[in-house]
PDB file of C-alpha atoms in Angstrom:
ATOM      1  CA  MET A1193       6.735 -10.488  -4.873  1.00 95.00           C
ATOM      2  CA  VAL A1194       7.195  -8.830  -8.211  1.00 96.00           C
ATOM      3  CA  THR A1195       7.676  -4.984  -8.271  1.00 95.00           C
ATOM      4  CA  HIS A1196       9.194  -1.948  -9.863  1.00 92.00           C
ATOM      5  CA  CYS A1197       9.581  -0.575  -6.414  1.00 86.00           C
ATOM      6  CA  PRO A1198      12.926   0.901  -5.158  1.00 80.00           C
ATOM      7  CA  MET A1199      11.865   0.207  -1.723  1.00 82.00           C
ATOM      8  CA  GLY A1200      11.266  -3.562  -2.343  1.00 82.00           C
ATOM      9  CA  TYR A1201      14.172  -4.371  -0.165  1.00 82.00           C
ATOM     10  CA  LEU A1202      11.725  -3.791   2.594  1.00 85.00           C
ATOM     11  CA  ALA A1203       9.875  -6.935   1.568  1.00 88.00           C
ATOM     12  CA  GLU A1204      13.229  -8.812   1.584  1.00 88.00           C
ATOM     13  CA  ASP A1205      13.851  -7.770   5.148  1.00 85.00           C
ATOM     14  CA  MET A1206      10.450  -9.172   6.197  1.00 88.00           C
ATOM     15  CA  GLY A1207      11.597 -12.593   4.714  1.00 90.00           C
ATOM     16  CA  ILE A1208       9.468 -12.241   1.395  1.00 93.00           C
ATOM     17  CA  ASP A1209      11.106 -13.317  -1.830  1.00 94.00           C
ATOM     18  CA  HIS A1210      11.257 -10.162  -4.064  1.00 94.00           C
ATOM     19  CA  ILE A1211      12.171  -9.566  -7.768  1.00 95.00           C
ATOM     20  CA  GLN A1212      12.626  -5.901  -8.658  1.00 94.00           C
ATOM     21  CA  LEU A1213      12.098  -5.272 -12.448  1.00 96.00           C
ATOM     22  CA  PRO A1214      12.993  -2.287 -14.538  1.00 95.00           C
ATOM     23  CA  VAL A1215      10.200  -0.270 -15.757  1.00 95.00           C
ATOM     24  CA  GLU A1216       9.505  -1.364 -19.478  1.00 97.00           C
ATOM     25  CA  ASN A1217       7.725   0.959 -21.918  1.00 96.00           C
ATOM     26  CA  GLU A1218       4.849   0.693 -24.301  1.00 96.00           C
ATOM     27  CA  TYR A1219       6.991  -0.636 -27.191  1.00 96.00           C
ATOM     28  CA  GLN A1220       8.515  -3.367 -25.054  1.00 97.00           C
ATOM     29  CA  LEU A1221       5.069  -4.420 -23.625  1.00 97.00           C
ATOM     30  CA  SER A1222       3.223  -4.090 -27.147  1.00 96.00           C
ATOM     31  CA  PRO A1223       1.456  -7.027 -28.709  1.00 95.00           C
ATOM     32  CA  GLU A1224       4.418  -7.399 -31.092  1.00 96.00           C
ATOM     33  CA  HIS A1225       7.123  -7.473 -28.349  1.00 97.00           C
ATOM     34  CA  TYR A1226       5.775  -8.356 -24.998  1.00 97.00           C
ATOM     35  CA  ARG A1227       6.936 -12.047 -25.306  1.00 97.00           C
ATOM     36  CA  GLU A1228      10.487 -10.492 -25.164  1.00 97.00           C
ATOM     37  CA  SER A1229       9.795  -8.264 -22.175  1.00 98.00           C
ATOM     38  CA  ILE A1230      11.467  -8.860 -18.768  1.00 98.00           C
ATOM     39  CA  LEU A1231       7.986  -8.683 -17.047  1.00 98.00           C
ATOM     40  CA  TYR A1232       6.387 -11.464 -19.460  1.00 98.00           C
ATOM     41  CA  HIS A1233       9.546 -13.638 -18.941  1.00 97.00           C
ATOM     42  CA  THR A1234       9.596 -13.206 -15.316  1.00 98.00           C
ATOM     43  CA  ILE A1235       5.733 -14.081 -14.623  1.00 97.00           C
ATOM     44  CA  SER A1236       5.973 -17.065 -17.271  1.00 97.00           C
ATOM     45  CA  SER A1237       9.180 -18.440 -15.469  1.00 97.00           C
ATOM     46  CA  LEU A1238       7.411 -18.223 -11.910  1.00 97.00           C
ATOM     47  CA  LYS A1239       4.295 -20.161 -13.275  1.00 97.00           C
ATOM     48  CA  PRO A1240       2.033 -18.845 -10.513  1.00 96.00           C
ATOM     49  CA  ASP A1241      -0.980 -20.588  -9.453  1.00 96.00           C
ATOM     50  CA  ILE A1242      -2.635 -17.168  -8.542  1.00 97.00           C
ATOM     51  CA  LEU A1243      -1.474 -13.874  -9.774  1.00 98.00           C
ATOM     52  CA  VAL A1244      -2.434 -10.958  -7.679  1.00 98.00           C
ATOM     53  CA  VAL A1245      -2.271  -7.564  -9.563  1.00 98.00           C
ATOM     54  CA  TYR A1246      -2.147  -4.513  -7.278  1.00 97.00           C
ATOM     55  CA  LEU A1247      -3.400  -1.629  -9.534  1.00 97.00           C
ATOM     56  CA  GLN A1248      -0.788  -1.934 -12.158  1.00 96.00           C
ATOM     57  CA  TRP A1249      -3.288  -3.474 -14.709  1.00 97.00           C
ATOM     58  CA  PHE A1250      -1.692  -1.477 -17.755  1.00 96.00           C
ATOM     59  CA  THR A1251       1.789  -3.378 -17.624  1.00 96.00           C
ATOM     60  CA  LEU A1252      -0.019  -6.615 -18.284  1.00 97.00           C
ATOM     61  CA  ALA A1253      -2.829  -5.384 -20.516  1.00 96.00           C
ATOM     62  CA  GLU A1254      -1.465  -7.036 -23.841  1.00 97.00           C
ATOM     63  CA  PHE A1255      -1.025 -10.433 -22.289  1.00 97.00           C
ATOM     64  CA  ILE A1256      -3.165 -10.948 -19.309  1.00 97.00           C
ATOM     65  CA  ASP A1257      -5.675 -13.120 -20.966  1.00 97.00           C
ATOM     66  CA  GLU A1258      -2.997 -15.275 -22.226  1.00 96.00           C
ATOM     67  CA  LEU A1259      -1.640 -16.307 -18.785  1.00 96.00           C
ATOM     68  CA  PRO A1260      -3.173 -19.578 -17.556  1.00 95.00           C
ATOM     69  CA  CYS A1261      -3.302 -18.952 -13.732  1.00 96.00           C
ATOM     70  CA  ILE A1262      -6.014 -17.638 -11.664  1.00 97.00           C
ATOM     71  CA  LYS A1263      -5.771 -13.828 -11.913  1.00 98.00           C
ATOM     72  CA  VAL A1264      -7.011 -11.409  -9.036  1.00 98.00           C
ATOM     73  CA  PHE A1265      -7.014  -7.626  -9.278  1.00 98.00           C
ATOM     74  CA  LEU A1266      -6.778  -5.515  -6.040  1.00 98.00           C
ATOM     75  CA  ALA A1267      -8.144  -1.860  -6.053  1.00 98.00           C
ATOM     76  CA  ARG A1268      -7.879   0.965  -3.730  1.00 98.00           C
ATOM     77  CA  GLN A1269      -8.968   4.577  -4.069  1.00 97.00           C
ATOM     78  CA  VAL A1270      -8.021   5.918  -7.301  1.00 97.00           C
ATOM     79  CA  SER A1271      -9.764   8.292  -9.697  1.00 96.00           C
ATOM     80  CA  PRO A1272     -11.795   6.816 -12.635  1.00 95.00           C
ATOM     81  CA  SER A1273      -9.153   8.149 -15.101  1.00 96.00           C
ATOM     82  CA  PHE A1274      -6.668   5.726 -13.860  1.00 97.00           C
ATOM     83  CA  PHE A1275      -8.425   2.870 -15.652  1.00 98.00           C
ATOM     84  CA  THR A1276      -8.124   4.470 -19.068  1.00 97.00           C
ATOM     85  CA  ILE A1277      -4.705   5.594 -20.600  1.00 96.00           C
ATOM     86  CA  GLU A1278      -4.364   7.311 -23.851  1.00 96.00           C
ATOM     87  CA  THR A1279      -1.011   7.366 -25.689  1.00 94.00           C
ATOM     88  CA  GLU A1280      -0.153   8.456 -29.178  1.00 93.00           C
ATOM     89  CA  LYS A1281      -0.551   4.864 -30.365  1.00 91.00           C
ATOM     90  CA  LYS A1282      -3.836   3.798 -28.785  1.00 94.00           C
ATOM     91  CA  THR A1283      -6.229   3.953 -25.754  1.00 96.00           C
ATOM     92  CA  TYR A1284      -5.808   1.317 -23.115  1.00 96.00           C
ATOM     93  CA  THR A1285      -8.822   0.454 -20.989  1.00 97.00           C
ATOM     94  CA  PHE A1286      -9.025  -1.772 -17.769  1.00 98.00           C
ATOM     95  CA  LYS A1287     -10.859  -5.062 -18.611  1.00 98.00           C
ATOM     96  CA  PRO A1288     -12.102  -6.433 -15.428  1.00 98.00           C
ATOM     97  CA  GLN A1289     -13.306  -9.522 -17.309  1.00 98.00           C
ATOM     98  CA  SER A1290      -9.629 -10.476 -17.594  1.00 98.00           C
ATOM     99  CA  TYR A1291      -9.643 -11.373 -13.936  1.00 98.00           C
ATOM    100  CA  GLN A1292     -11.411 -14.176 -11.962  1.00 97.00           C
ATOM    101  CA  THR A1293     -12.440 -11.550  -9.569  1.00 97.00           C
ATOM    102  CA  CYS A1294     -11.550  -7.797  -8.635  1.00 98.00           C
ATOM    103  CA  VAL A1295     -11.364  -7.043  -4.841  1.00 98.00           C
ATOM    104  CA  ALA A1296     -11.874  -3.547  -3.397  1.00 98.00           C
ATOM    105  CA  ILE A1297      -9.366  -3.053  -0.356  1.00 98.00           C
ATOM    106  CA  GLU A1298     -10.924  -0.138   1.031  1.00 97.00           C
ATOM    107  CA  PRO A1299     -14.618   1.162   1.237  1.00 96.00           C
ATOM    108  CA  VAL A1300     -14.967   2.934  -2.094  1.00 95.00           C
ATOM    109  CA  ASP A1301     -17.059   2.111  -5.095  1.00 94.00           C
ATOM    110  CA  PHE A1302     -15.716   1.313  -8.527  1.00 96.00           C
ATOM    111  CA  SER A1303     -17.285   1.361 -12.010  1.00 95.00           C
ATOM    112  CA  PHE A1304     -16.824  -2.430 -12.238  1.00 97.00           C
ATOM    113  CA  SER A1305     -17.876  -5.287 -10.040  1.00 97.00           C
ATOM    114  CA  THR A1306     -15.881  -5.908  -6.954  1.00 98.00           C
ATOM    115  CA  ILE A1307     -15.801  -8.054  -3.713  1.00 97.00           C
ATOM    116  CA  GLN A1308     -15.229  -5.878  -0.769  1.00 97.00           C
ATOM    117  CA  VAL A1309     -12.720  -6.868   1.938  1.00 98.00           C
ATOM    118  CA  ASN A1310     -11.405  -4.757   4.886  1.00 98.00           C
ATOM    119  CA  PRO A1311      -8.306  -2.773   4.270  1.00 98.00           C
ATOM    120  CA  LEU A1312      -5.018  -4.792   4.315  1.00 98.00           C
ATOM    121  CA  ILE A1313      -2.908  -4.494   7.419  1.00 98.00           C
ATOM    122  CA  MET A1314       0.490  -5.667   7.781  1.00 95.00           C
ATOM    123  CA  ARG A1315      -0.034  -6.983  11.391  1.00 96.00           C
ATOM    124  CA  ASN A1316      -2.929  -8.085  13.435  1.00 97.00           C
ATOM    125  CA  SER A1317      -3.518  -6.683  16.816  1.00 95.00           C
ATOM    126  CA  ASP A1318      -1.938  -9.584  18.598  1.00 96.00           C
ATOM    127  CA  GLU A1319       1.245  -9.375  16.650  1.00 97.00           C
ATOM    128  CA  ILE A1320       2.763  -6.241  17.735  1.00 98.00           C
ATOM    129  CA  TYR A1321       4.635  -5.299  20.793  1.00 98.00           C
ATOM    130  CA  PRO A1322       2.918  -4.721  23.997  1.00 97.00           C
ATOM    131  CA  GLU A1323       3.270  -1.054  25.128  1.00 96.00           C
ATOM    132  CA  LEU A1324       5.964  -1.654  27.750  1.00 96.00           C
ATOM    133  CA  THR A1325       7.989  -3.846  25.317  1.00 97.00           C
ATOM    134  CA  ALA A1326       7.695  -1.271  22.588  1.00 97.00           C
ATOM    135  CA  ARG A1327       8.819   1.570  24.876  1.00 96.00           C
ATOM    136  CA  GLU A1328      11.744  -0.351  26.129  1.00 96.00           C
ATOM    137  CA  LYS A1329      12.717  -1.077  22.492  1.00 96.00           C
ATOM    138  CA  LEU A1330      12.580   2.658  21.676  1.00 95.00           C
ATOM    139  CA  LYS A1331      14.523   3.395  24.911  1.00 94.00           C
ATOM    140  CA  ALA A1332      11.547   5.729  25.740  1.00 94.00           C
ATOM    141  CA  ASP A1333      10.502   6.896  29.238  1.00 91.00           C
ATOM    142  CA  PRO A1334       7.612   4.689  30.281  1.00 88.00           C
ATOM    143  CA  HIS A1335       5.843   7.675  31.958  1.00 90.00           C
ATOM    144  CA  GLN A1336       6.083  10.094  29.362  1.00 94.00           C
ATOM    145  CA  LYS A1337       3.724  10.885  26.409  1.00 96.00           C
ATOM    146  CA  LEU A1338       5.091   9.681  23.054  1.00 97.00           C
ATOM    147  CA  CYS A1339       4.390  11.055  19.603  1.00 97.00           C
ATOM    148  CA  LEU A1340       5.533   9.458  16.323  1.00 97.00           C
ATOM    149  CA  ILE A1341       5.986  11.381  13.029  1.00 97.00           C
ATOM    150  CA  SER A1342       5.949   8.798  10.342  1.00 96.00           C
ATOM    151  CA  ILE A1343       6.007   9.870   6.625  1.00 94.00           C
ATOM    152  CA  ASN A1344       6.992   7.566   3.671  1.00 90.00           C
ATOM    153  CA  GLY A1345       5.552   9.344   0.744  1.00 87.00           C
ATOM    154  CA  ASN A1346       7.532  11.307  -1.799  1.00 90.00           C
ATOM    155  CA  PRO A1347      11.128  12.459  -1.062  1.00 90.00           C
ATOM    156  CA  GLY A1348      11.066  15.770   0.919  1.00 92.00           C
ATOM    157  CA  GLU A1349       7.594  15.219   2.460  1.00 94.00           C
ATOM    158  CA  PHE A1350       9.059  13.770   5.553  1.00 95.00           C
ATOM    159  CA  GLU A1351      11.325  16.866   6.253  1.00 95.00           C
ATOM    160  CA  GLN A1352       8.524  19.242   5.536  1.00 95.00           C
ATOM    161  CA  VAL A1353       6.117  17.518   8.129  1.00 96.00           C
ATOM    162  CA  TYR A1354       8.912  17.165  10.601  1.00 95.00           C
ATOM    163  CA  HIS A1355       9.829  20.747  10.564  1.00 95.00           C
ATOM    164  CA  GLU A1356       6.155  21.914  11.124  1.00 95.00           C
ATOM    165  CA  TYR A1357       4.976  19.397  13.785  1.00 94.00           C
ATOM    166  CA  SER A1358       8.223  19.243  15.717  1.00 92.00           C
ATOM    167  CA  GLN A1359       7.798  23.088  16.364  1.00 92.00           C
ATOM    168  CA  LYS A1360       4.423  22.878  17.769  1.00 92.00           C
ATOM    169  CA  LEU A1361       4.561  19.635  19.608  1.00 92.00           C
ATOM    170  CA  PRO A1362       3.349  20.018  23.338  1.00 90.00           C
ATOM    171  CA  ALA A1363       6.224  20.079  25.773  1.00 90.00           C
ATOM    172  CA  ASP A1364       5.065  17.027  27.615  1.00 92.00           C
ATOM    173  CA  TYR A1365       5.540  14.762  24.510  1.00 95.00           C
ATOM    174  CA  ALA A1366       8.608  12.890  23.494  1.00 95.00           C
ATOM    175  CA  LEU A1367       9.127  12.708  19.766  1.00 96.00           C
ATOM    176  CA  VAL A1368      10.003   9.693  17.625  1.00 95.00           C
ATOM    177  CA  SER A1369      10.397  10.112  13.946  1.00 95.00           C
ATOM    178  CA  THR A1370      10.908   7.579  11.141  1.00 94.00           C
ATOM    179  CA  THR A1371      10.902   7.545   7.261  1.00 92.00           C
ATOM    180  CA  ASN A1372      11.847   4.788   4.989  1.00 84.00           C
ATOM    181  CA  TYR A1373      14.009   7.121   3.007  1.00 82.00           C
ATOM    182  CA  ASP A1374      16.465   6.924   5.856  1.00 78.00           C
ATOM    183  CA  THR A1375      18.164   3.535   6.311  1.00 74.00           C
ATOM    184  CA  SER A1376      17.989   3.926  10.076  1.00 77.00           C
ATOM    185  CA  GLY A1377      14.114   4.223   9.864  1.00 86.00           C
ATOM    186  CA  ILE A1378      11.955   1.931  11.965  1.00 92.00           C
ATOM    187  CA  PHE A1379      10.302  -0.729   9.848  1.00 90.00           C
ATOM    188  CA  PRO A1380       7.866  -1.913  10.441  1.00 93.00           C
ATOM    189  CA  VAL A1381       6.913   0.978  12.609  1.00 95.00           C
ATOM    190  CA  ILE A1382       3.478  -0.613  12.960  1.00 96.00           C
ATOM    191  CA  ASP A1383       5.180  -3.089  15.530  1.00 97.00           C
ATOM    192  CA  TYR A1384       5.678  -0.127  17.945  1.00 97.00           C
ATOM    193  CA  TYR A1385       2.160   1.441  17.706  1.00 98.00           C
ATOM    194  CA  ASN A1386       1.235   0.581  21.329  1.00 97.00           C
ATOM    195  CA  ALA A1387       4.082   2.805  22.682  1.00 97.00           C
ATOM    196  CA  PHE A1388       2.540   5.929  20.953  1.00 98.00           C
ATOM    197  CA  ASP A1389      -0.016   8.378  22.215  1.00 97.00           C
ATOM    198  CA  LEU A1390      -0.110  10.465  19.297  1.00 97.00           C
ATOM    199  CA  LEU A1391       0.779   9.871  15.695  1.00 97.00           C
ATOM    200  CA  ILE A1392       1.411  12.356  12.900  1.00 97.00           C
ATOM    201  CA  SER A1393       0.949  10.390   9.820  1.00 96.00           C
ATOM    202  CA  GLY A1394       0.407  10.743   5.865  1.00 95.00           C
ATOM    203  CA  ALA A1395      -3.105   9.792   4.501  1.00 97.00           C
ATOM    204  CA  GLY A1396      -1.853   7.159   1.907  1.00 96.00           C
ATOM    205  CA  TYR A1397      -3.421   3.724   1.942  1.00 97.00           C
ATOM    206  CA  ASN A1398      -1.267   1.912   4.365  1.00 95.00           C
ATOM    207  CA  SER A1399      -0.353   4.780   6.831  1.00 95.00           C
ATOM    208  CA  PHE A1400      -4.179   5.632   7.039  1.00 97.00           C
ATOM    209  CA  TRP A1401      -5.619   2.288   7.552  1.00 98.00           C
ATOM    210  CA  GLU A1402      -3.024   1.038   9.871  1.00 97.00           C
ATOM    211  CA  THR A1403      -4.045   4.002  12.233  1.00 97.00           C
ATOM    212  CA  ARG A1404      -7.686   3.142  11.851  1.00 97.00           C
ATOM    213  CA  TYR A1405      -7.301  -0.535  12.598  1.00 98.00           C
ATOM    214  CA  PHE A1406      -5.282   0.028  15.754  1.00 97.00           C
ATOM    215  CA  GLN A1407      -7.642   3.078  16.739  1.00 96.00           C
ATOM    216  CA  LYS A1408      -4.872   5.481  17.243  1.00 97.00           C
ATOM    217  CA  GLN A1409      -5.132   9.196  17.913  1.00 96.00           C
ATOM    218  CA  THR A1410      -3.729  10.535  14.682  1.00 96.00           C
ATOM    219  CA  GLU A1411      -3.338  14.099  12.880  1.00 96.00           C
ATOM    220  CA  TYR A1412      -3.402  13.124   9.167  1.00 97.00           C
ATOM    221  CA  VAL A1413      -1.288  15.111   6.669  1.00 97.00           C
ATOM    222  CA  PRO A1414      -2.636  14.393   3.103  1.00 97.00           C
ATOM    223  CA  PHE A1415      -0.331  15.067   0.034  1.00 96.00           C
ATOM    224  CA  GLU A1416      -1.395  15.683  -3.683  1.00 96.00           C
ATOM    225  CA  ARG A1417      -1.133  12.580  -5.758  1.00 95.00           C
ATOM    226  CA  MET A1418      -1.963  12.063  -9.484  1.00 94.00           C
ATOM    227  CA  PHE A1419      -4.597   9.589  -9.158  1.00 95.00           C
ATOM    228  CA  GLU A1420      -5.400   9.449  -5.396  1.00 96.00           C
ATOM    229  CA  ASP A1421      -7.406  11.901  -3.194  1.00 97.00           C
ATOM    230  CA  GLN A1422      -5.768  11.603   0.032  1.00 97.00           C
ATOM    231  CA  TRP A1423      -7.966  14.160   1.735  1.00 97.00           C
ATOM    232  CA  ARG A1424     -10.958  11.786   1.183  1.00 97.00           C
ATOM    233  CA  ARG A1425      -9.735   9.178   3.697  1.00 97.00           C
ATOM    234  CA  PRO A1426      -9.725  11.419   6.891  1.00 97.00           C
ATOM    235  CA  ARG A1427     -12.861  13.419   5.698  1.00 97.00           C
ATOM    236  CA  LEU A1428     -14.867  10.178   5.255  1.00 96.00           C
ATOM    237  CA  PHE A1429     -13.215   7.471   7.313  1.00 97.00           C
ATOM    238  CA  SER A1430     -11.539   9.021  10.351  1.00 94.00           C
ATOM    239  CA  ASN A1431     -14.081   7.282  12.655  1.00 92.00           C
ATOM    240  CA  HIS A1432     -14.226   4.012  10.531  1.00 94.00           C
ATOM    241  CA  ILE A1433     -13.411   1.106  12.754  1.00 93.00           C
ATOM    242  CA  PHE A1434     -12.942  -2.463  11.641  1.00 96.00           C
ATOM    243  CA  LYS A1435     -11.779  -5.706  13.584  1.00 94.00           C
ATOM    244  CA  GLU A1436     -10.854  -8.200  10.993  1.00 97.00           C
ATOM    245  CA  ASN A1437      -7.737  -7.627   8.955  1.00 98.00           C
ATOM    246  CA  GLY A1438      -8.533  -7.479   5.152  1.00 98.00           C
ATOM    247  CA  ALA A1439      -5.344  -9.426   4.551  1.00 98.00           C
ATOM    248  CA  ASP A1440      -6.866 -12.474   6.398  1.00 98.00           C
ATOM    249  CA  GLN A1441     -10.055 -12.146   4.418  1.00 98.00           C
ATOM    250  CA  LEU A1442      -8.205 -11.973   1.198  1.00 98.00           C
ATOM    251  CA  LEU A1443      -5.941 -15.007   1.996  1.00 97.00           C
ATOM    252  CA  LYS A1444      -9.133 -17.007   2.790  1.00 96.00           C
ATOM    253  CA  MET A1445     -10.576 -15.961  -0.503  1.00 96.00           C
ATOM    254  CA  LEU A1446      -7.547 -16.886  -2.415  1.00 96.00           C
ATOM    255  CA  LEU A1447      -7.311 -20.379  -0.773  1.00 94.00           C
ATOM    256  CA  ASN A1448     -10.771 -21.049  -1.773  1.00 94.00           C
ATOM    257  CA  MET A1449     -10.257 -20.045  -5.374  1.00 92.00           C
ATOM    258  CA  GLN A1450      -7.669 -22.992  -5.605  1.00 76.00           C
ATOM    259  CA  LEU A1451     -10.191 -25.662  -4.230  1.00 62.00           C
TER     260      LEU A1451
END
C-alpha cells in the first residue's frame, strides 16, 4: 500500500506493507519533472502487476498512460467537480480510458462507465468476535446494553460528538468510545461490533458501510467535506442491506484480470 496518509501505520499494524510518501506538488509531478518525483520512482520500483488507484487520479495524471501494468480505478461518492482540477497552469481532467476498468464501490452513478461492486468492508461477518468474546475483551458487563461512539474524521470531531452524545445517552447503556487520533483507540473496532447494541458513528465511507453490512442500530453524525456529501448516505441508504463483501468481489475481479 502506497499512501500520503498519516494514519498509514494502521495498515502496518494489520500486517500490510506500507510506504508513506510526502505530498508532491504540480511542478514535481509535471510532464517535465515527474520522472524525478518520489511517486513515480516508487511505483516504477515496485513494478506492480496491477495498480489500484483509490480516488487520487490527479497525482498520476501525467504518467498513468506510461505505466505498463493493469490499472484499476476505485470510485466512491464524490461531487462531479472532483474529476476536474483547474490550476493557474492548466486544467486537469480525469481520463477513465487510462484504466482497464473503473469500479464503483458504493451504489452511486458516475459520468463515466463503471463496474459496480458492493462496498468494501474490512472484515466478513464470520471474521469478527462473537458477542460474548467481544464483551469479555472490552471488560464489559455481559448483561448491560453497550453503546459505541466511534469517530475517525478530522481532528476535533470526535470530541464534539462525544460531548454531545455522552450527555444524552440513556442510563441503562454503558459507553465505549474510540478514535484513531488516540493511540489507545480500538483498531479495528469492527472486530467488536457484536458487543454493541447501539453505535454513534460518522457517515464517511468506511464507518457508514460497515454499520450497514453488519446491520447495526446506528445514529449517524455527518460532517461537512469538500467533495463528499456525507448526509446523502444515511438519507438514501440507511436501510440498504448487502451480504457479499465488495472486497471479495473486487479481489475476484482483479485475479480474473491477470488470467
